[in-house]
Short mmCIF file of N, CA and C and ligand atoms in Angstrom, two decimals:
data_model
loop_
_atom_site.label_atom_id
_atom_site.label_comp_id
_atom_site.label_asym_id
_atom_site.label_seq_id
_atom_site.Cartn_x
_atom_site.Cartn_y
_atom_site.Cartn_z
N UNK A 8 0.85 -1.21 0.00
CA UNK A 8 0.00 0.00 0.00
C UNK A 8 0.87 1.25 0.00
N UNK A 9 0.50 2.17 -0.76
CA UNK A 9 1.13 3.57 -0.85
C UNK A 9 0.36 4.65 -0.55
N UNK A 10 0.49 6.00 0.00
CA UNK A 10 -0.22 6.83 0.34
C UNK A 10 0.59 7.74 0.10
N UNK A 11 -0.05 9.14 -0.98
CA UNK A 11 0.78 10.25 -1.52
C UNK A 11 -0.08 11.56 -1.92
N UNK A 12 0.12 12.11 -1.54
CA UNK A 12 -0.54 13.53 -1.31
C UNK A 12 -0.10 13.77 -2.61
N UNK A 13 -0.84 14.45 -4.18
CA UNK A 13 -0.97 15.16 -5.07
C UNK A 13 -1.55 16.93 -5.25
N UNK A 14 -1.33 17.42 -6.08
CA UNK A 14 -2.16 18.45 -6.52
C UNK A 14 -2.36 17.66 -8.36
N UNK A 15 -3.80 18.13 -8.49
CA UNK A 15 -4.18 18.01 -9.49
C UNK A 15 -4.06 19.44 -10.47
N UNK A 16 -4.11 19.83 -11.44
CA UNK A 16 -4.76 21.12 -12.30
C UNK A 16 -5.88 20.12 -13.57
N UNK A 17 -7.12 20.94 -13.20
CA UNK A 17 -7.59 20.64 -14.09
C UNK A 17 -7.53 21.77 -15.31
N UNK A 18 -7.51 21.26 -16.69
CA UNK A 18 -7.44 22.24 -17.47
C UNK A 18 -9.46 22.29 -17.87
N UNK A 19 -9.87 23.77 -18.36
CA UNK A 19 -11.20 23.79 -18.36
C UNK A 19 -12.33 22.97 -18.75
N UNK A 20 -11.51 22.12 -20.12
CA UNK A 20 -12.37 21.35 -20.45
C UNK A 20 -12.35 20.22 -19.83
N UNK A 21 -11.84 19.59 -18.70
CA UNK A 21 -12.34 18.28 -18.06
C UNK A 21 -12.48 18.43 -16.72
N UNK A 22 -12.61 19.96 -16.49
CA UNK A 22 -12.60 20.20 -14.71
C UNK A 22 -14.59 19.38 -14.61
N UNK A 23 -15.47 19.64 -15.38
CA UNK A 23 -16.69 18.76 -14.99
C UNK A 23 -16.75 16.91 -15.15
N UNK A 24 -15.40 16.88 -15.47
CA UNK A 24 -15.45 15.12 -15.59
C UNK A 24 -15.62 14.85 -14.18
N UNK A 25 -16.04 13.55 -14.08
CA UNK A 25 -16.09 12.85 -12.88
C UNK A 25 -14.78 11.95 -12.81
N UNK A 26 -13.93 12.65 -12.55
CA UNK A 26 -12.62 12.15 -12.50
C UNK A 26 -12.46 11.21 -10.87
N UNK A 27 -12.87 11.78 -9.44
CA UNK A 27 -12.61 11.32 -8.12
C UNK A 27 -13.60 9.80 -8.44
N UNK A 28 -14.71 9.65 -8.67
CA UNK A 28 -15.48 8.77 -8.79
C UNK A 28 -14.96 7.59 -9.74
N UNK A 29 -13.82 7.73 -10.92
CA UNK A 29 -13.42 6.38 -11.44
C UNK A 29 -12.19 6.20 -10.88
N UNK A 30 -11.33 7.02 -10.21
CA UNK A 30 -10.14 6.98 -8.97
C UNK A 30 -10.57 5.98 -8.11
N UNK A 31 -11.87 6.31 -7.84
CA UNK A 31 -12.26 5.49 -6.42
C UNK A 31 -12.70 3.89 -6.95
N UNK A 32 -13.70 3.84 -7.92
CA UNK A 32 -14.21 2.90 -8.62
C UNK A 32 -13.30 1.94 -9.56
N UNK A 33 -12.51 2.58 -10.78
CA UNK A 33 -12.23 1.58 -11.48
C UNK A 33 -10.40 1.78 -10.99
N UNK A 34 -10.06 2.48 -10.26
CA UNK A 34 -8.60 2.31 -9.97
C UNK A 34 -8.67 1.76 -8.09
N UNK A 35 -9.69 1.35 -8.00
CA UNK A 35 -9.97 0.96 -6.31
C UNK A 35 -9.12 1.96 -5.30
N UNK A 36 -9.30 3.62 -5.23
CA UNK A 36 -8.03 4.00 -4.78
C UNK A 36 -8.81 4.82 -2.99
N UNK A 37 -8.57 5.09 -2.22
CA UNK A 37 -8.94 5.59 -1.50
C UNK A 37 -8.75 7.02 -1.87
N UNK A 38 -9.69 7.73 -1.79
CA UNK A 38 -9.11 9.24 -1.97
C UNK A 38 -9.48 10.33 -0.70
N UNK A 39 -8.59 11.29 -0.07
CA UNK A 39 -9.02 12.17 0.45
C UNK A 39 -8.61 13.67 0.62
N UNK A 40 -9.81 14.57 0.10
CA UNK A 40 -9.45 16.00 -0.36
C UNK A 40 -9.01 16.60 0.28
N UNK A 41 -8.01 17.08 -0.03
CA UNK A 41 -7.69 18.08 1.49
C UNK A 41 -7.57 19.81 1.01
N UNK A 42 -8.24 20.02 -0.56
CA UNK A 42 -8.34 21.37 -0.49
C UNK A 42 -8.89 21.12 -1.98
N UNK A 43 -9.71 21.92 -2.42
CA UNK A 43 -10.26 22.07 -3.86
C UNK A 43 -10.67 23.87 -3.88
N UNK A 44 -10.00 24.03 -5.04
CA UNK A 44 -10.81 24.92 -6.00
C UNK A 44 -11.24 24.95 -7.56
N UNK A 45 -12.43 24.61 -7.89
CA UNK A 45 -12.87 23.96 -9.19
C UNK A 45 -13.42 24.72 -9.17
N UNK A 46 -14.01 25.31 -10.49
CA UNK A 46 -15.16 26.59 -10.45
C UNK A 46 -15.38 25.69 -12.48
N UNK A 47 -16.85 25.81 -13.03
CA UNK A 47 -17.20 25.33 -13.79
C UNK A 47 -16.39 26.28 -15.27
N UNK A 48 -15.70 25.31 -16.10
CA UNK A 48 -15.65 26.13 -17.26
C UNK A 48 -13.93 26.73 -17.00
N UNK A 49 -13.69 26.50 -15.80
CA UNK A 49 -12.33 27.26 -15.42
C UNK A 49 -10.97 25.98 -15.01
N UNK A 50 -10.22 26.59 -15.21
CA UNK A 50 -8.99 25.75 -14.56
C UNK A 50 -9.35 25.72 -12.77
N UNK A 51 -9.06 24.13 -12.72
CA UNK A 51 -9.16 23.96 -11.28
C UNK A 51 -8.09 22.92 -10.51
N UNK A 52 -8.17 23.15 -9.10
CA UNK A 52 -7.10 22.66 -8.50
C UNK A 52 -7.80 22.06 -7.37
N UNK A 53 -7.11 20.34 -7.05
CA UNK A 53 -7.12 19.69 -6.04
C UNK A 53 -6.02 19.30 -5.44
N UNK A 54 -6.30 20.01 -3.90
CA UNK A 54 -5.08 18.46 -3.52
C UNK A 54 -6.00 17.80 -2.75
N UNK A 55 -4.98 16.32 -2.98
CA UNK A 55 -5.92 15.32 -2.05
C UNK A 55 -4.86 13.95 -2.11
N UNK A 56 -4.94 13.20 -0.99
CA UNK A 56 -4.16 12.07 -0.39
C UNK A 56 -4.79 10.68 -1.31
N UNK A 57 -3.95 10.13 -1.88
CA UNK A 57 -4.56 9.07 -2.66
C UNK A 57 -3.58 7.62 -1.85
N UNK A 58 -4.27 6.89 -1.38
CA UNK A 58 -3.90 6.07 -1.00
C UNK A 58 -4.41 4.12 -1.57
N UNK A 59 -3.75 3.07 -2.22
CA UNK A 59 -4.41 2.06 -2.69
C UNK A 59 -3.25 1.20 -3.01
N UNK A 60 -2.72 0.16 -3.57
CA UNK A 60 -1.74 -0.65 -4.74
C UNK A 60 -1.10 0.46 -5.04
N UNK A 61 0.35 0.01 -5.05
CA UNK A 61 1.37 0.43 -6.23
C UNK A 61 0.58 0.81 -7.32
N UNK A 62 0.75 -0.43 -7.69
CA UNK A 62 -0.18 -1.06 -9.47
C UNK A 62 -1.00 -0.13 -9.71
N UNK A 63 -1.95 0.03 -8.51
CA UNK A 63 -3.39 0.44 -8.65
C UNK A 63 -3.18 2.05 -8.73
N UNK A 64 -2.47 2.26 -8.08
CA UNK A 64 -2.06 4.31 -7.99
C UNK A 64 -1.10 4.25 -9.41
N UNK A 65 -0.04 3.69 -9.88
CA UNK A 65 0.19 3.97 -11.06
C UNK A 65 -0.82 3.73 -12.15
N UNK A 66 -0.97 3.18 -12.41
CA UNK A 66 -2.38 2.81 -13.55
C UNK A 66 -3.14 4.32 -13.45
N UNK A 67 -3.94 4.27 -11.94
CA UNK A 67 -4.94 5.97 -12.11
C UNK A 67 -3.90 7.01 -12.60
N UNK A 68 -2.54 7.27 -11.92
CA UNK A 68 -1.67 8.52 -12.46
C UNK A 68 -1.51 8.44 -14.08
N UNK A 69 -1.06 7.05 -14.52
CA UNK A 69 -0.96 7.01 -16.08
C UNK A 69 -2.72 7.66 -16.72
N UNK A 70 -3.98 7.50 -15.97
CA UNK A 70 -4.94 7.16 -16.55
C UNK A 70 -5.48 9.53 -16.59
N UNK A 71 -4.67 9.28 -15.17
CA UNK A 71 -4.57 10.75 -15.19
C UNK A 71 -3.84 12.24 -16.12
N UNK A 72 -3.33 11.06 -16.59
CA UNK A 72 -2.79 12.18 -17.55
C UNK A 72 -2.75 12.17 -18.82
N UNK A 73 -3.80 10.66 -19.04
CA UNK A 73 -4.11 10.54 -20.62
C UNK A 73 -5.29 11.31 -20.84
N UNK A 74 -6.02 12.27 -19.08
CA UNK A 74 -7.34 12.75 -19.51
C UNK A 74 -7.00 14.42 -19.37
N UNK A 75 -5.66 14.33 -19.64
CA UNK A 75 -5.27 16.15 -19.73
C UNK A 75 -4.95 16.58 -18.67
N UNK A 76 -4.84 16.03 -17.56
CA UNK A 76 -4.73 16.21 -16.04
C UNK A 76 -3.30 16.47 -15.80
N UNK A 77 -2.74 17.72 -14.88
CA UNK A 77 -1.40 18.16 -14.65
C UNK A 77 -1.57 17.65 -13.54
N UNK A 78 -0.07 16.59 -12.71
CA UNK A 78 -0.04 16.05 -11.99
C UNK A 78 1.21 16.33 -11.15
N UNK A 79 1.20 17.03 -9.97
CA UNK A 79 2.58 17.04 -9.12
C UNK A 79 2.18 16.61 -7.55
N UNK A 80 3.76 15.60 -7.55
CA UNK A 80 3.74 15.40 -6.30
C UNK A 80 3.71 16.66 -5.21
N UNK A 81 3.15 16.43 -3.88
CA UNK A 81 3.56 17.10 -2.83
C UNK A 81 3.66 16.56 -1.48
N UNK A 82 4.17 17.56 -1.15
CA UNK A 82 4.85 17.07 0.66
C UNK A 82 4.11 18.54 1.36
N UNK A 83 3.38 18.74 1.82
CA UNK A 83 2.72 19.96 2.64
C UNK A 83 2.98 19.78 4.13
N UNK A 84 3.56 20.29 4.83
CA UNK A 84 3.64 20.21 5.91
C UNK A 84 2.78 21.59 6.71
N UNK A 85 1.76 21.67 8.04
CA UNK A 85 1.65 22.65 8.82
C UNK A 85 2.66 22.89 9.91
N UNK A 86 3.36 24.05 9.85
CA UNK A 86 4.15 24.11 11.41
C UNK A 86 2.99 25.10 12.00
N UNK A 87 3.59 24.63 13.26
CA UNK A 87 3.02 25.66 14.79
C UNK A 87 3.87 26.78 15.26
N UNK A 88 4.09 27.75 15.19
CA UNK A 88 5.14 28.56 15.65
C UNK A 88 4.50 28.99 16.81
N UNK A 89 4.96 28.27 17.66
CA UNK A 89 4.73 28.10 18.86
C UNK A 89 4.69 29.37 19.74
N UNK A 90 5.68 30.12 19.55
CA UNK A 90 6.36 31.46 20.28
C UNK A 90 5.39 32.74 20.18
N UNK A 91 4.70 32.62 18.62
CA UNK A 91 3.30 33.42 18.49
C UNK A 91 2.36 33.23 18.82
N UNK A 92 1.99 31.81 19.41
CA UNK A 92 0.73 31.14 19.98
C UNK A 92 0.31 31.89 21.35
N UNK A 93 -0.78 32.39 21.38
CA UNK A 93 -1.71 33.22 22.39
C UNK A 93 -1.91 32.18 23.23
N UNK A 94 -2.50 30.89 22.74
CA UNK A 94 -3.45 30.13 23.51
C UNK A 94 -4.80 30.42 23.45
N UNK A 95 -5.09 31.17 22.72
CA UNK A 95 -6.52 31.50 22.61
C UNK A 95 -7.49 30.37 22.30
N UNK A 96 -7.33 29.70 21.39
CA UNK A 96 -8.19 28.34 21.33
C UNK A 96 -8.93 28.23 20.27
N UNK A 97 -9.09 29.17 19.26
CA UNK A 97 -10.12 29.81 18.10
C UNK A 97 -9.52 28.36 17.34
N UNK A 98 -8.36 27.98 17.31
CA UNK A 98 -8.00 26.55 16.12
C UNK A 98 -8.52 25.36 16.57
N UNK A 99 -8.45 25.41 18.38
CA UNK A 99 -9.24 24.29 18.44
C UNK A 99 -10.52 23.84 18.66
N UNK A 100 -11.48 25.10 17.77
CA UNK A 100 -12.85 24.61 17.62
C UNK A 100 -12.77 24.04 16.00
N UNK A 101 -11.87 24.51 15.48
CA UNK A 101 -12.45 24.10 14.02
C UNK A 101 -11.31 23.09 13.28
N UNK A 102 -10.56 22.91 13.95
CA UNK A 102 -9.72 21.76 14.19
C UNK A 102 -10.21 20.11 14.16
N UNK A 103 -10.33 19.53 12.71
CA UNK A 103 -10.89 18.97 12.48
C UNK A 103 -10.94 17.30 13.29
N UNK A 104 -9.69 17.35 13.49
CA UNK A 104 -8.80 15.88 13.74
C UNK A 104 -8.04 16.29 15.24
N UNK A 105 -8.12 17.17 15.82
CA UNK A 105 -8.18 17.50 17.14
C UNK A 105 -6.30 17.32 17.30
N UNK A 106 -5.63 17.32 15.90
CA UNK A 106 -3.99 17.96 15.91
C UNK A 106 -3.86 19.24 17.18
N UNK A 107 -4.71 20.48 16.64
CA UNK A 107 -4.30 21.52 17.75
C UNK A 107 -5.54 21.18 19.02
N UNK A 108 -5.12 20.80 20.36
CA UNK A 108 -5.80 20.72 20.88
C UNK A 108 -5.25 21.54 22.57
N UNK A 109 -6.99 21.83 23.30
CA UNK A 109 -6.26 21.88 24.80
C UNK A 109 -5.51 21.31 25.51
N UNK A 110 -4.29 21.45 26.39
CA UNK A 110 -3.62 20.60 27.22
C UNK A 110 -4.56 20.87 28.27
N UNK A 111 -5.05 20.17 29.06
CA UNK A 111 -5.50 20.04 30.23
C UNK A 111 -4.31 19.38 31.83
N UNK A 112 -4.15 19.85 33.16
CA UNK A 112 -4.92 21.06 33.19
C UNK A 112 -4.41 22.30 32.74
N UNK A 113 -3.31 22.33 32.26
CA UNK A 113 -2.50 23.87 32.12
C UNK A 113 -3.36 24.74 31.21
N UNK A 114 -4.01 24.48 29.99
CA UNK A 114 -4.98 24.78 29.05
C UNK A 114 -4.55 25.42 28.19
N UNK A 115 -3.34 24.97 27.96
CA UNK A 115 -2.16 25.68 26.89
C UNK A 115 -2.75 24.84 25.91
N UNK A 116 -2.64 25.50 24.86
CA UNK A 116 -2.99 24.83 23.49
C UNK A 116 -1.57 23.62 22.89
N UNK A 117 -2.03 22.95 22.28
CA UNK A 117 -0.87 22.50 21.50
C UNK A 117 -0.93 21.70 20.25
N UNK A 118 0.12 21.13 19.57
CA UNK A 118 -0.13 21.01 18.42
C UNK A 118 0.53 19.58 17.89
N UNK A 119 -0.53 18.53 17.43
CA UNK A 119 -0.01 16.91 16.94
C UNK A 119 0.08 17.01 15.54
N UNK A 120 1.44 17.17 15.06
CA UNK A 120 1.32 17.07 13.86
C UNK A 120 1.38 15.65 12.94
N UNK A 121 1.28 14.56 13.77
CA UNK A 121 0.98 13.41 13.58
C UNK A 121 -0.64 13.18 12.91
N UNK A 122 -1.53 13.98 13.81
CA UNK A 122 -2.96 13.98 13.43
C UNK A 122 -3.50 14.69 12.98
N UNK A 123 -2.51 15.77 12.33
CA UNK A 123 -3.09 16.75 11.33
C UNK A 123 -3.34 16.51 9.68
N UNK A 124 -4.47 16.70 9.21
CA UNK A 124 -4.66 16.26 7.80
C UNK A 124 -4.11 17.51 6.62
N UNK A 125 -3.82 18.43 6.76
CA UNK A 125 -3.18 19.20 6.32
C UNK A 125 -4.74 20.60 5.79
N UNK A 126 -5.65 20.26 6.36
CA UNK A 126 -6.39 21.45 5.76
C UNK A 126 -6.51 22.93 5.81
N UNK A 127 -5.38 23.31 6.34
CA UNK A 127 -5.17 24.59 6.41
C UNK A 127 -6.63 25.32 7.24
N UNK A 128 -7.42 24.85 8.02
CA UNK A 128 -8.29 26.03 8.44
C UNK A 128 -7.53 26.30 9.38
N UNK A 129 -6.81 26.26 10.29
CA UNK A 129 -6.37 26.24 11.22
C UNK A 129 -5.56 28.11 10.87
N UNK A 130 -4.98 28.04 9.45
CA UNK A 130 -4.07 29.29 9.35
C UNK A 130 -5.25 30.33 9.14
N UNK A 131 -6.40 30.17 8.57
CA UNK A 131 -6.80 31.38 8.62
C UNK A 131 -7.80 32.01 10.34
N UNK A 132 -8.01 30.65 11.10
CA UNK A 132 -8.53 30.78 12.12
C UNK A 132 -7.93 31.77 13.05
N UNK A 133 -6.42 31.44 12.89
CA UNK A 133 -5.32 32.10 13.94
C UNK A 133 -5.08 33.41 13.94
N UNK A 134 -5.58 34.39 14.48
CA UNK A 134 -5.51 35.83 14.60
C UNK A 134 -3.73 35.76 14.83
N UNK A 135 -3.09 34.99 15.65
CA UNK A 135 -1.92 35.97 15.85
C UNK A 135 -0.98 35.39 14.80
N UNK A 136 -1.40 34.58 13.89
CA UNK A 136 -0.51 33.85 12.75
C UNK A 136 0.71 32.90 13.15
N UNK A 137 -0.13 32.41 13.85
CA UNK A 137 1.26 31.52 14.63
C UNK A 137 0.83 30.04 14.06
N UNK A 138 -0.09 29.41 12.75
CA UNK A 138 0.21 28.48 11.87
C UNK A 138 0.80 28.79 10.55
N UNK A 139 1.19 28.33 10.08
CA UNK A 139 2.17 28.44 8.50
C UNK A 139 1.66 26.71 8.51
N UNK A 140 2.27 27.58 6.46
CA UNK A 140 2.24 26.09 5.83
C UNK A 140 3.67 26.20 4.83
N UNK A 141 4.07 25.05 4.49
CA UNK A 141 5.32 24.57 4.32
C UNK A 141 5.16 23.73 2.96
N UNK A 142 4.90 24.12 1.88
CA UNK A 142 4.93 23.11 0.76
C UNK A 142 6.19 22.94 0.00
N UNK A 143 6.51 21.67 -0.28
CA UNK A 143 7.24 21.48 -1.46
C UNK A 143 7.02 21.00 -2.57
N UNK A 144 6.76 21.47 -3.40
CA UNK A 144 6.48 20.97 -4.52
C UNK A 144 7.42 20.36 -5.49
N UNK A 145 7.24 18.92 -5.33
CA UNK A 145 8.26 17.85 -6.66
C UNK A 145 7.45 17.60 -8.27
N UNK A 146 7.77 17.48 -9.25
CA UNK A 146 7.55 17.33 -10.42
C UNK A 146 7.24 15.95 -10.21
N UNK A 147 6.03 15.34 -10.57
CA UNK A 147 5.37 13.74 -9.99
C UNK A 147 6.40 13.13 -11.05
N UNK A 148 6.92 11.67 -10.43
CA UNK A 148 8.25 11.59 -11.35
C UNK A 148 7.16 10.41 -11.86
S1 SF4 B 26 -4.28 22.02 9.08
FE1 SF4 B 26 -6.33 21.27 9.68
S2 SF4 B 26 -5.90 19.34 10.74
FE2 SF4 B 26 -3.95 20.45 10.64
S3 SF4 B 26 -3.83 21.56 12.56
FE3 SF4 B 26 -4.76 22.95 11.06
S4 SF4 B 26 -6.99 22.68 11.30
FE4 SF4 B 26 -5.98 20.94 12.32
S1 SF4 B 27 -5.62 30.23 17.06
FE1 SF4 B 27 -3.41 30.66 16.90
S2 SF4 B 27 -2.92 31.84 18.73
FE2 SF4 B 27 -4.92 30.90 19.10
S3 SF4 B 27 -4.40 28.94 20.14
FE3 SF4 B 27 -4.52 28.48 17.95
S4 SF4 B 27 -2.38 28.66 17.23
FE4 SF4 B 27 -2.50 29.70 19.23
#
């Protein structure tokens, strides 16, 4: 089993294909979004964690780019910059996967980046900007 975080570009004319639905179906792949902007008629962008077979994730990437689909690997990391952190708590209501959470009893906030899925609400939640995000972007080899 392999698990690899992509960005997609769709170019306009196949951003309305049902592209996630034969990923999931005829390439058996697990998929999960972790950010979309598609707008109809326009170039659009996904990232999302594809996890399934070797076999089975090469086959969809080959299948992905016979349907016009721009394909790059990524590595996204969230840091915590800890030193700007208030403690205020505003990340850990909307904190999906409970990564930034209360310490109890001290009630200092803190941050699992083990259980973070990478969805960025967390950076715009943070008044004092003490999340960042960290991408690298590789050319999907
Ligand atoms: S990116 Fe999402 S999952 Fe990760 S810490 Fe922020 S809100 Fe939580
Ligand atoms: S929203 Fe920002 S400042 Fe407030 S607890 Fe979370 S990381 Fe710290």
């Amino acid at each position: 089993m392999i698990k690899q975080k992509i960005v997609l570009r769709y170019p306009p004319h196949v951003v309305e294909n049902p592209t996630i639905y034969h990923l999931i179906k005829d390439f058996d792949l697990m998929v999960n979004i972790l950010r979309a902007d598609i707008n109809p008629k326009k170039e659009g962008r996904l990232m999302m964690e594809l996890s399934g077979t070797e076999l089975n994730y090469q086959r969809a990437v080959e299948w992905l780019q016979e349907q016009g689909l721009h394909i790059m690997g990524l590595e996204q990391q969230i840091i915590w910059r800890s030193e700007r952190c208030t403690h205020c708590g505003a990340c850990t209501v909307i904190c999906p996967t409970e990564a930034l959470a209360f310490k109890r009893p001290e009630m200092t906030v803190s941050f699992r980046e083990d259980k973070c899925v990478v969805c960025e609400l967390c950076l715009r939640a943070c008044p004092a900007r003490a999340m960042e995000t960290l991408v690298d972007n590789a050319n999907f080899k």
